């Protein structure tokens, strides 16, 4: 019904408004129509819709007549009258019948009560309603009620602040945007009343109370008045109220001035009447008296938290008193005290409190504070603000020094903290797993930090945290880290990355705390690595047992696994241990331990070189994309850093590289160069210079070959009739090979001669050394079934060519004619007569070659292929490589010792060894015995001598 | 006197001298005589060496020389002389031009000769070791002096104060290691 009528009302209003606008009177129309409507509503009672329609019609009709009959004006008046009548007849009587607070309540009562009835007459009706109210509001009765209320509150009674707020809102609202009503009808009187109240009070207080208490009272009142403003008075009243208050203070100021002038007078008399000292003493005494008579008793009778509250209150009071009193005696401060260099008034005031209150109570206070802290540690809610205030006393009482806070509170607090956490930790360490314990520890540290930020002095933070860390972590570090099923080992084993990170965070903060962690990390990694070595070792021995000759596959797997291991733990170092150097070192040391172990007789240097070879050569055991190869090479080079015998790696690598280059087995030239760049970056230019030379040599050799072919085509008369390809290499870059060992067949000798001549046209100063052991020949074998092309080594070819002139040859004959060692002859004859292809038949027909054997060309030999390759197994190079490296090392040690001694002239043995190891460490780890042996050798060769008096000192002999 | 003089310039002369004074030519006393005469070459005394030596010994007859030889030992064994004699012994055995070291076999004999009386157990074990090892075929002057220092300074047979981190010759390191190994085996 209400909603409908409102809509109706709206429609009606709209209509009349439209019409009225036309006559230029605009908004009044709305008011008028509603006036009628409200009038009718009040008189006839709302809910009759039909009737409303009629009213609407009536109003409409009334307003739309020609001027003479237009009743708009009348309607407007009627509207006002209606409201006035309503207020006068219903609202005011109900108000008049009530008194005091009840009246106020009636005034603010909601619908369908008095004031809210304005709701039905809507906004425009308000003003007339307000007008009526204005008659009521200034009534003395209402104001008095107010002041009674405020007065009650000033006397400390509880009043309904919300009610007052609502009433005062009415004053403001009735002003409809202006503050007139509030100011005129309420505020002015209220201010007058306040002034009267306070001047009355002040004059009484000033005579009744000592200054100190008076000042406290004044401060308290000021606070209350401010509260009042914020609770129910209008905010604009605040400055005015302060103004009044200042009036009160002016009384005080008057007192002060009179006191000051009295004091001034007392202090400026000639000596017998100079009361400065007495005043100064009196000043102190008044504090002392007040404290002993009022403060101490009240503090003594309270305990624990209540005592703390009392203390905080008393301290803040005391500070106010000191401030004011020292103003009274300001003159003393400026002259008497300055002249006598006595403690200032402010200081005296604080000292009194310190000597009387603080010294008596600080122990009690401290214990109370600590017990509260302990309660909080146990999860209880405590009043942090209170603690903050109490602890501020400890700081302030020091007057700039932290002694009192530190000695009287902090020290004991830290002890208590240590004891508390020591108790806790001793339980936790037994009950909790390592990760749980760490969680708790982290939480505790966080909470203690929080504690500092909330109420302890900031300077306590490092000390407090240090204590907690010590009790929770340092004390139990070993026990915690080595917990059997959850300690650091277990965390590493189970890849508990998060817990490890936490462990790092916790132990990072305590001095040397990370050492055990990094040690365990190192142990763990080296154990894992050693397990890999063992695994590879087992696999290798199984392989031998099974006689499965998969060359290097196990080693390949081993190196792969080591790379994976490295990736894994490098990630740990980076992520969990935030790249801390200690862990980098641990990882390095761990890898150095097992990386230098070697697997089944092969050193790790060799394994790595073989691994690289497998990746780089054609048809290696791993099929990888270019990116994967690059990445793997990168990692292998990283692993090399952990290997002490880098020279051994270099030698093996060079051997393998030579094979790849010379037998055209290298899969990709770019990868070859790329790994050399990586090696160069890591081990220096010296390390790779030979290898780079080798790669370059091969390019030059190809050029050289095409020049040679051109030379042959230009000089057809000297063409030997055999295709010859020569790869000219630079001595020194390449591994050493036997040279000139073989007696070449005449045909080949001619080739060599031709090439030599060609080469001399290019350069006169270079000597060619022929290495036949690396050569390859394609020869035609005229077997009975068919002629076949045989791809053989130069050695094999030379042996076979011998059979062009004789049918049968003995082992001895072959050896003499070829001029080769037994080893070589056995090897090559075996490849020709005992292996897959039996080009020669052997007498007796056995599987091994003996010096008494005879050989004959097997003319019956045939194969389904037209061209076959007869492999000659390479000599095991490992021994030679190691020997070469050993020899090189001797030279390197000699050179290093001489270098050192040349610059130092005289040097102790141990120092010499140390410097030598350091110098050579980048390439290999020289054995101390080897160094000693070289020193002895150098003594024999008169490079060094032992000092005559001290046999542990060597001298350099120039 | 004259007869001996003529003969002394050759090894045969030395042998004649030996039989005249009744001492074996491998006897340490002959070495001591050589040291006293400051003889440069093994098996030979030059005329000068002989003259100056005899003067220093204050002998002019075989009989006196015979007597003098027996107390020569006391003189040599004096600490201030012995080291000099020890070094001389090594140099005396270097027979070839530019020779700087002596083969193991000769060293063993020489050690036995010069140190045998003072450091019997050390000499015995060391010569035993030298004979079974195959790392060293010769011993140089430095190693020779080292061994003498070893005998003087190192408590034997416990070798307690032997410090492998010091600049002892490697052959001594190896020898000590071998000794300790042996002691361990014996204990086991």
XYZ file of C-alpha atoms in Angstrom, chain A residues 323-932:
610
model
C 57.583 18.672 32.723
C 55.392 21.179 34.520
C 57.347 21.484 37.696
C 60.547 22.064 35.865
C 58.784 24.923 34.150
C 58.007 26.512 37.509
C 61.607 26.286 38.495
C 62.858 27.227 35.116
C 64.955 29.985 36.555
C 66.886 27.452 38.618
C 67.643 25.511 35.495
C 68.975 28.488 33.663
C 71.191 30.049 36.278
C 71.645 28.241 39.547
C 72.058 24.773 38.035
C 74.105 25.923 35.108
C 76.466 27.790 37.389
C 76.902 24.957 39.841
C 76.875 22.319 37.127
C 74.273 20.350 39.038
C 71.989 17.848 37.368
C 69.180 19.609 35.492
C 65.643 19.730 36.827
C 64.381 17.308 34.280
C 67.123 14.914 35.175
C 66.516 15.300 38.892
C 62.862 14.486 38.343
C 63.634 11.348 36.415
C 66.400 10.374 38.822
C 63.958 10.532 41.705
C 61.691 8.101 39.993
C 64.587 5.912 39.057
C 66.112 5.864 42.529
C 62.891 5.385 44.416
C 60.587 3.465 42.176
C 62.670 1.876 39.514
C 65.404 0.577 41.800
C 62.937 -0.952 44.160
C 60.720 -2.496 41.564
C 62.768 -3.271 38.485
C 63.362 -6.861 39.538
C 59.689 -7.430 40.170
C 58.746 -5.670 36.976
C 61.268 -7.625 34.958
C 60.007 -10.915 36.347
C 56.454 -9.932 35.585
C 57.399 -8.974 32.031
C 59.354 -12.151 31.478
C 56.557 -14.273 32.814
C 54.208 -12.532 30.391
C 56.630 -13.197 27.554
C 56.783 -16.826 28.545
C 53.018 -16.945 28.596
C 52.972 -15.564 25.107
C 55.509 -18.137 24.001
C 53.132 -20.765 25.251
C 50.458 -19.390 22.981
C 48.502 -17.144 25.348
C 47.242 -13.727 24.372
C 48.947 -10.941 26.262
C 48.723 -7.185 26.258
C 51.610 -6.331 23.992
C 51.009 -2.606 24.245
C 51.428 -2.830 28.007
C 54.764 -4.606 27.627
C 55.850 -2.053 25.088
C 55.091 0.729 27.557
C 56.814 -1.029 30.434
C 59.924 -1.687 28.375
C 59.943 1.910 27.230
C 60.369 2.794 30.907
C 63.526 0.716 31.007
C 64.822 2.594 28.000
C 63.704 6.065 29.090
C 65.017 5.700 32.606
C 68.483 5.340 31.112
C 68.210 8.890 29.796
C 69.979 8.105 26.545
C 71.966 5.180 27.882
C 70.814 1.633 27.334
C 72.441 0.402 30.556
C 69.242 -0.068 32.488
C 67.448 -1.821 29.705
C 70.411 -4.027 29.030
C 71.483 -4.854 32.552
C 68.196 -4.872 34.426
C 66.029 -6.438 31.802
C 67.655 -7.700 28.656
C 70.328 -9.799 30.308
C 67.881 -11.783 32.406
C 65.407 -11.947 29.564
C 68.072 -13.462 27.329
C 68.991 -15.959 30.022
C 65.376 -16.882 30.446
C 65.000 -17.210 26.690
C 68.017 -19.463 26.534
C 66.667 -21.594 29.362
C 63.233 -21.725 27.786
C 64.477 -22.846 24.415
C 67.032 -25.141 25.905
C 64.149 -26.943 27.651
C 62.082 -26.972 24.504
C 64.910 -28.108 22.296
C 65.880 -30.961 24.581
C 62.372 -32.366 24.183
C 61.944 -31.633 20.529
C 65.241 -33.136 19.568
C 64.097 -36.429 21.034
C 60.536 -36.368 19.800
C 60.659 -34.716 16.413
C 62.119 -35.644 13.099
C 64.703 -33.330 11.645
C 62.301 -31.569 9.234
C 59.711 -31.085 11.991
C 62.335 -29.751 14.328
C 63.526 -27.317 11.704
C 59.978 -26.163 11.061
C 59.566 -25.477 14.751
C 62.881 -23.720 14.966
C 62.053 -21.524 12.019
C 58.681 -20.691 13.511
C 60.259 -19.849 16.883
C 62.776 -17.564 15.260
C 60.023 -15.854 13.343
C 58.001 -15.341 16.489
C 60.931 -13.978 18.450
C 61.630 -11.551 15.668
C 57.994 -10.561 15.729
C 58.278 -10.098 19.485
C 61.135 -7.674 19.092
C 59.246 -5.648 16.543
C 56.205 -5.446 18.813
C 57.556 -4.630 22.199
C 61.234 -5.261 22.760
C 63.853 -2.677 21.954
C 65.196 -3.136 18.444
C 68.730 -3.522 19.758
C 67.668 -6.805 21.374
C 66.950 -8.493 18.056
C 70.423 -9.796 17.182
C 71.107 -10.892 20.769
C 67.769 -12.598 21.174
C 67.966 -14.383 17.843
C 71.525 -15.375 18.583
C 70.411 -16.997 21.856
C 67.534 -18.806 20.249
C 69.686 -19.966 17.358
C 72.294 -21.135 19.769
C 69.886 -23.150 21.885
C 67.841 -24.544 19.030
C 70.493 -25.045 16.404
C 74.099 -24.756 17.527
C 73.680 -26.977 20.579
C 71.923 -29.735 18.713
C 73.490 -29.211 15.297
C 75.253 -32.541 15.178
C 72.387 -34.454 16.708
C 69.914 -32.786 14.385
C 71.904 -33.124 11.201
C 72.767 -36.708 11.891
C 69.346 -37.938 12.927
C 69.226 -41.409 11.607
C 66.063 -41.495 9.569
C 65.440 -37.847 8.960
C 68.772 -36.031 9.245
C 70.673 -34.302 6.528
C 71.727 -37.602 4.994
C 68.154 -38.782 4.764
C 67.000 -35.469 3.344
C 69.620 -35.666 0.647
C 68.794 -39.298 0.008
C 65.076 -38.577 -0.323
C 65.553 -35.355 -2.286
C 63.744 -33.241 0.284
C 64.588 -30.020 -1.457
C 62.381 -27.824 0.660
C 63.704 -29.131 3.956
C 67.237 -28.742 2.709
C 66.543 -25.149 1.782
C 65.163 -24.598 5.251
C 68.211 -26.241 6.764
C 70.375 -23.886 4.776
C 68.381 -20.863 5.868
C 68.609 -21.838 9.521
C 72.233 -22.820 9.681
C 73.357 -20.017 7.441
C 72.786 -17.621 10.303
C 74.883 -19.327 12.912
C 78.641 -18.986 12.764
C 80.249 -21.961 11.053
C 76.809 -23.525 11.054
C 77.002 -24.515 7.430
C 80.245 -26.412 7.816
C 78.669 -29.655 9.013
C 75.899 -29.340 6.437
C 78.360 -28.908 3.635
C 80.403 -31.772 5.001
C 77.428 -34.088 4.976
C 76.596 -32.860 1.505
C 80.102 -33.649 0.410
C 79.987 -37.083 2.009
C 76.657 -37.809 0.412
C 77.736 -36.793 -3.057
C 80.990 -38.672 -2.810
C 79.165 -41.774 -1.552
C 76.761 -41.596 -4.459
C 79.643 -41.098 -6.825
C 81.639 -43.925 -5.339
C 78.587 -46.137 -5.715
C 78.573 -45.263 -9.405
C 82.232 -46.205 -9.621
C 81.501 -49.493 -7.894
C 78.576 -50.137 -10.198
C 80.716 -49.504 -13.257
C 83.433 -51.665 -11.776
C 81.003 -54.551 -11.268
C 79.580 -54.104 -14.724
C 83.076 -54.165 -16.182
C 84.008 -57.360 -14.376
C 80.730 -58.996 -15.404
C 81.418 -57.999 -18.932
C 84.804 -59.652 -18.785
C 83.205 -62.778 -17.417
C 80.638 -62.815 -20.201
C 83.259 -61.916 -22.754
C 80.898 -59.487 -24.321
C 83.239 -57.138 -26.044
C 81.111 -54.054 -26.339
C 83.902 -51.540 -26.412
C 83.522 -48.842 -23.800
C 79.782 -49.136 -23.441
C 79.919 -49.545 -19.672
C 82.301 -46.651 -19.370
C 80.017 -44.621 -21.551
C 77.157 -45.319 -19.203
C 79.348 -44.480 -16.239
C 80.331 -41.065 -17.561
C 76.710 -40.353 -18.412
C 75.680 -41.182 -14.887
C 78.402 -39.011 -13.421
C 77.170 -36.140 -15.570
C 73.631 -36.704 -14.344
C 74.839 -36.786 -10.760
C 76.642 -33.551 -11.305
C 73.585 -31.903 -12.832
C 71.462 -33.004 -9.933
C 73.691 -31.756 -7.176
C 74.653 -28.608 -9.010
C 70.959 -27.807 -8.965
C 70.985 -28.408 -5.203
C 73.883 -26.041 -4.778
C 72.149 -23.418 -6.873
C 68.664 -23.730 -5.451
C 68.775 -25.075 -1.908
C 72.092 -23.605 -0.948
C 71.768 -20.329 -2.888
C 75.086 -20.752 -4.642
C 77.035 -20.556 -1.389
C 80.758 -20.994 -1.998
C 81.023 -23.554 0.775
C 78.737 -25.887 -1.133
C 80.439 -25.283 -4.428
C 83.605 -26.296 -2.673
C 81.968 -29.360 -1.136
C 80.620 -30.440 -4.514
C 84.008 -29.939 -6.079
C 85.784 -31.908 -3.392
C 83.247 -34.701 -3.507
C 83.610 -35.050 -7.245
C 87.361 -34.901 -6.974
C 87.250 -37.834 -4.593
C 85.490 -40.288 -6.857
C 86.256 -38.761 -10.228
C 89.893 -39.617 -9.729
C 89.272 -43.211 -8.860
C 89.023 -44.681 -12.327
C 87.152 -47.812 -13.337
C 88.716 -51.235 -13.757
C 92.191 -50.090 -14.643
C 91.149 -47.134 -16.748
C 91.768 -43.743 -15.249
C 88.937 -41.281 -15.364
C 91.012 -39.103 -17.678
C 90.975 -41.930 -20.188
C 87.266 -42.575 -19.655
C 86.430 -38.971 -20.335
C 88.591 -38.897 -23.443
C 86.933 -42.091 -24.681
C 83.549 -40.640 -23.899
C 84.327 -37.578 -25.977
C 85.639 -39.782 -28.761
C 82.434 -41.777 -28.799
C 80.415 -38.639 -29.147
C 82.599 -37.029 -31.757
C 83.393 -39.940 -34.019
C 81.322 -41.255 -36.868
C 78.998 -44.027 -35.784
C 79.716 -43.526 -32.107
C 77.659 -45.432 -29.615
C 75.332 -42.515 -28.974
C 73.026 -40.940 -31.460
C 72.438 -37.384 -30.384
C 71.150 -34.188 -31.886
C 73.608 -31.360 -32.458
C 72.289 -29.464 -29.458
C 72.507 -32.517 -27.249
C 76.078 -33.087 -28.367
C 77.003 -29.504 -27.590
C 75.388 -29.753 -24.195
C 77.048 -33.050 -23.383
C 80.442 -31.734 -24.420
C 79.912 -28.727 -22.195
C 79.249 -31.011 -19.254
C 82.172 -33.292 -19.949
C 84.456 -30.304 -19.952
C 82.971 -29.260 -16.614
C 83.708 -32.698 -15.212
C 87.272 -32.382 -16.396
C 87.715 -29.648 -13.803
C 87.472 -32.318 -11.100
C 90.105 -34.512 -12.627
C 93.612 -33.937 -11.414
C 95.389 -35.671 -14.302
C 94.443 -33.195 -16.966
C 97.637 -33.872 -18.855
C 96.679 -37.513 -19.080
C 93.306 -36.541 -20.477
C 94.995 -34.282 -22.983
C 97.276 -37.080 -24.130
C 94.455 -39.599 -24.491
C 92.317 -36.997 -26.161
C 95.073 -36.185 -28.617
C 95.516 -39.853 -29.484
C 91.822 -40.230 -30.141
C 91.643 -36.954 -31.996
C 94.543 -38.064 -34.199
C 92.679 -41.237 -35.098
C 89.520 -39.330 -35.819
C 91.292 -36.826 -38.018
C 93.665 -39.138 -39.852
C 91.195 -41.907 -40.555
C 88.447 -39.496 -41.418
C 86.306 -40.653 -38.557
C 85.349 -37.294 -37.180
C 81.620 -36.773 -37.502
C 81.467 -33.030 -37.378
C 84.215 -30.485 -37.689
C 82.210 -27.865 -35.834
C 81.844 -30.033 -32.770
C 85.570 -30.717 -32.829
C 86.287 -27.022 -32.785
C 83.588 -26.291 -30.263
C 84.927 -28.690 -27.641
C 88.395 -27.257 -28.174
C 87.024 -23.799 -27.457
C 85.419 -25.091 -24.300
C 88.608 -26.797 -23.187
C 90.540 -23.664 -23.921
C 88.212 -21.600 -21.810
C 88.567 -23.927 -18.887
C 92.182 -25.080 -19.027
C 93.915 -22.303 -20.876
C 95.405 -21.871 -24.311
C 98.441 -24.013 -23.604
C 96.223 -26.978 -22.940
C 94.625 -26.949 -26.372
C 97.315 -25.421 -28.552
C 98.483 -28.808 -29.849
C 94.967 -30.036 -30.481
C 94.116 -26.894 -32.356
C 97.303 -27.332 -34.333
C 96.172 -30.822 -35.273
C 92.841 -29.628 -36.589
C 94.507 -26.850 -38.558
C 97.129 -29.256 -39.900
C 94.465 -31.344 -41.487
C 93.003 -28.427 -43.363
C 96.463 -27.457 -44.586
C 97.149 -31.065 -45.562
C 94.105 -31.135 -47.813
C 95.305 -28.011 -49.562
C 98.726 -29.528 -49.871
C 97.281 -32.653 -51.423
C 95.479 -30.755 -54.130
C 98.697 -28.873 -54.872
C 100.433 -32.209 -55.150
C 97.863 -33.524 -57.581
C 98.223 -30.413 -59.683
C 101.981 -30.894 -59.613
C 101.595 -34.459 -60.893
C 99.313 -33.448 -63.712
C 101.821 -30.768 -64.721
C 104.661 -33.263 -64.678
C 103.191 -36.452 -66.152
C 106.644 -37.940 -66.660
C 107.281 -38.347 -62.962
C 103.890 -39.782 -62.096
C 104.602 -43.004 -60.171
C 101.495 -44.664 -61.543
C 99.992 -45.114 -58.124
C 97.491 -42.758 -56.527
C 99.144 -41.242 -53.501
C 97.630 -39.146 -50.794
C 99.948 -37.636 -48.238
C 98.858 -35.864 -45.094
C 101.634 -33.540 -43.986
C 101.519 -32.885 -40.287
C 103.537 -30.716 -37.952
C 105.780 -32.620 -35.559
C 104.982 -31.679 -31.994
C 101.272 -31.163 -32.440
C 100.628 -34.819 -32.889
C 101.266 -37.804 -30.662
C 104.587 -39.479 -31.362
C 104.602 -42.479 -33.683
C 107.280 -44.810 -34.900
C 108.729 -43.580 -38.165
C 110.850 -45.017 -40.968
C 110.491 -48.454 -39.405
C 109.213 -50.329 -42.410
C 111.096 -51.430 -45.499
C 108.704 -50.130 -48.105
C 108.107 -52.090 -51.272
C 109.902 -50.542 -54.244
C 106.660 -49.256 -55.790
C 105.899 -47.270 -52.735
C 109.464 -46.027 -52.341
C 109.051 -44.384 -55.722
C 105.872 -42.671 -54.541
C 107.638 -41.368 -51.494
C 110.453 -40.021 -53.649
C 108.046 -38.214 -55.970
C 106.323 -36.587 -53.078
C 109.618 -35.601 -51.500
C 110.619 -33.863 -54.685
C 107.314 -32.079 -54.853
C 107.618 -31.001 -51.263
C 111.093 -29.623 -51.804
C 109.762 -27.319 -54.469
C 107.649 -25.773 -51.767
C 110.124 -25.524 -48.964
C 113.780 -26.301 -48.524
C 114.021 -26.192 -44.803
C 111.551 -28.796 -43.749
C 112.331 -32.400 -43.142
C 109.752 -35.027 -43.936
C 109.411 -37.942 -41.574
C 107.283 -40.784 -42.849
C 104.982 -42.598 -40.489
C 104.016 -45.783 -42.268
C 102.110 -47.197 -39.351
C 99.298 -44.720 -40.042
C 99.057 -45.417 -43.748
C 96.284 -47.131 -45.693
C 96.554 -48.869 -49.081
C 94.045 -50.105 -51.607
C 95.502 -53.090 -53.440
C 94.156 -55.539 -55.969
C 94.316 -59.190 -55.059
C 94.292 -61.482 -58.094
C 92.659 -64.524 -56.541
C 91.672 -67.486 -58.627
C 87.915 -67.006 -58.303
C 88.052 -63.254 -58.898
C 90.145 -60.176 -58.492
C 89.281 -58.244 -55.383
C 90.172 -54.873 -53.956
C 91.654 -55.099 -50.507
C 91.753 -52.136 -48.186
C 94.675 -52.712 -45.877
C 97.230 -50.796 -43.866
C 100.621 -49.963 -45.334
C 102.122 -52.651 -43.100
C 99.735 -55.276 -44.398
C 100.186 -54.143 -47.973
C 103.968 -54.375 -47.705
C 103.670 -57.861 -46.313
C 101.306 -58.946 -49.068
C 103.442 -57.427 -51.801
C 106.304 -59.695 -50.685
C 104.263 -62.554 -52.078
C 104.481 -61.069 -55.580
C 107.967 -62.505 -55.780
C 107.785 -65.656 -53.658
C 105.006 -68.152 -53.080
C 105.991 -69.162 -49.601
C 107.780 -67.131 -46.974
C 108.823 -67.981 -43.451
C 108.065 -65.785 -40.467
C 111.757 -64.913 -40.223
C 111.973 -63.987 -43.924
C 108.971 -61.722 -43.648
C 110.345 -60.078 -40.534
C 113.758 -59.442 -42.111
C 112.337 -58.140 -45.365
C 109.876 -55.812 -43.660
C 112.324 -54.748 -40.945
C 109.586 -54.766 -38.324
C 109.562 -55.827 -34.680
C 108.191 -59.199 -33.606
C 105.110 -57.550 -32.155
C 104.215 -55.830 -35.418
C 104.906 -58.878 -37.556
C 102.801 -61.130 -35.339
C 99.999 -58.609 -35.360
C 99.855 -58.112 -39.086
C 100.354 -61.753 -40.012
C 97.599 -62.662 -37.636
C 95.288 -60.201 -39.348
C 96.085 -61.722 -42.756
C 96.056 -65.399 -41.893
C 94.118 -66.070 -38.690
C 91.323 -63.504 -38.708
C 88.120 -63.273 -40.745
C 89.823 -62.974 -44.125
C 92.561 -65.539 -44.729
C 94.550 -63.966 -47.523
C 97.552 -66.027 -46.461
C 97.516 -69.642 -45.449
C 99.649 -70.556 -42.519
C 101.628 -73.703 -41.925
C 100.901 -75.160 -39.401
C 97.280 -74.044 -39.509
C 96.796 -72.784 -35.942
C 95.198 -69.764 -34.396
C 98.384 -68.122 -33.221
C 101.526 -66.928 -34.947
C 104.862 -68.463 -33.951
C 108.348 -67.585 -35.324
C 108.583 -71.002 -36.976
C 105.470 -70.541 -39.106
C 105.438 -70.465 -42.905
C 103.032 -68.478 -45.035
C 101.682 -68.904 -48.536
C 99.435 -66.720 -50.694
C 95.908 -68.130 -50.554
C 94.915 -67.950 -54.205
C 91.626 -69.715 -53.465
C 90.455 -66.876 -51.264
C 87.214 -65.207 -52.189
C 84.347 -63.298 -50.685
C 80.947 -62.248 -51.853
C 82.042 -58.609 -51.736
C 84.249 -57.094 -54.329
C 86.031 -54.805 -51.982
C 86.920 -55.802 -48.464
C 88.605 -54.076 -45.610
C 91.029 -56.150 -43.619
C 91.348 -54.567 -40.219
C 94.586 -54.447 -38.336
C 93.812 -54.139 -34.648
C 95.618 -51.121 -33.233
C 98.312 -51.609 -30.629
C 97.098 -50.968 -27.148
C 98.153 -47.395 -26.729
C 97.258 -46.965 -23.105
C 100.627 -47.989 -21.760
C 102.480 -45.765 -24.161
C 100.240 -42.814 -23.377
C 100.835 -43.227 -19.682
C 104.574 -43.556 -20.220
C 104.593 -40.464 -22.387
C 102.678 -38.542 -19.789
C 105.055 -39.722 -17.077
C 107.997 -38.553 -19.069
C 106.377 -35.213 -19.770
C 105.643 -34.860 -16.100
C 109.270 -35.390 -15.192
C 110.211 -32.549 -17.495
C 107.411 -30.408 -16.153
C 108.485 -30.992 -12.544
C 112.134 -30.305 -13.375
C 111.201 -27.104 -15.141
C 108.962 -26.031 -12.307
C 111.592 -26.685 -9.617
C 114.243 -24.825 -11.568
C 111.853 -21.941 -12.180
C 111.040 -21.670 -8.507
C 114.637 -22.013 -7.324
C 115.903 -19.579 -9.907
C 113.716 -16.880 -8.453
C 114.026 -17.877 -4.796
C 117.674 -18.969 -4.731
C 117.299 -20.548 -1.264
C 114.163 -22.398 -0.241
C 112.975 -24.926 2.336
C 112.054 -28.347 1.093
C 108.405 -28.224 2.081
C 107.912 -24.827 0.553
C 109.527 -25.954 -2.630
C 107.223 -28.948 -2.843
C 104.226 -26.772 -2.092
C 105.008 -24.197 -4.727
C 105.762 -26.895 -7.215
C 102.414 -28.608 -6.575
C 100.705 -25.266 -6.901
C 102.422 -24.441 -10.162
C 101.620 -27.765 -11.714
C 98.226 -28.292 -10.116
C 96.404 -26.909 -13.104
C 97.631 -29.749 -15.250
C 98.146 -32.615 -12.839
C 98.625 -33.386 -9.201
C 102.299 -34.174 -8.873
C 103.223 -36.906 -6.452
C 105.428 -35.620 -3.635
C 107.714 -38.594 -4.144
C 108.084 -37.720 -7.778
C 109.032 -34.187 -6.854
C 111.539 -35.482 -4.318
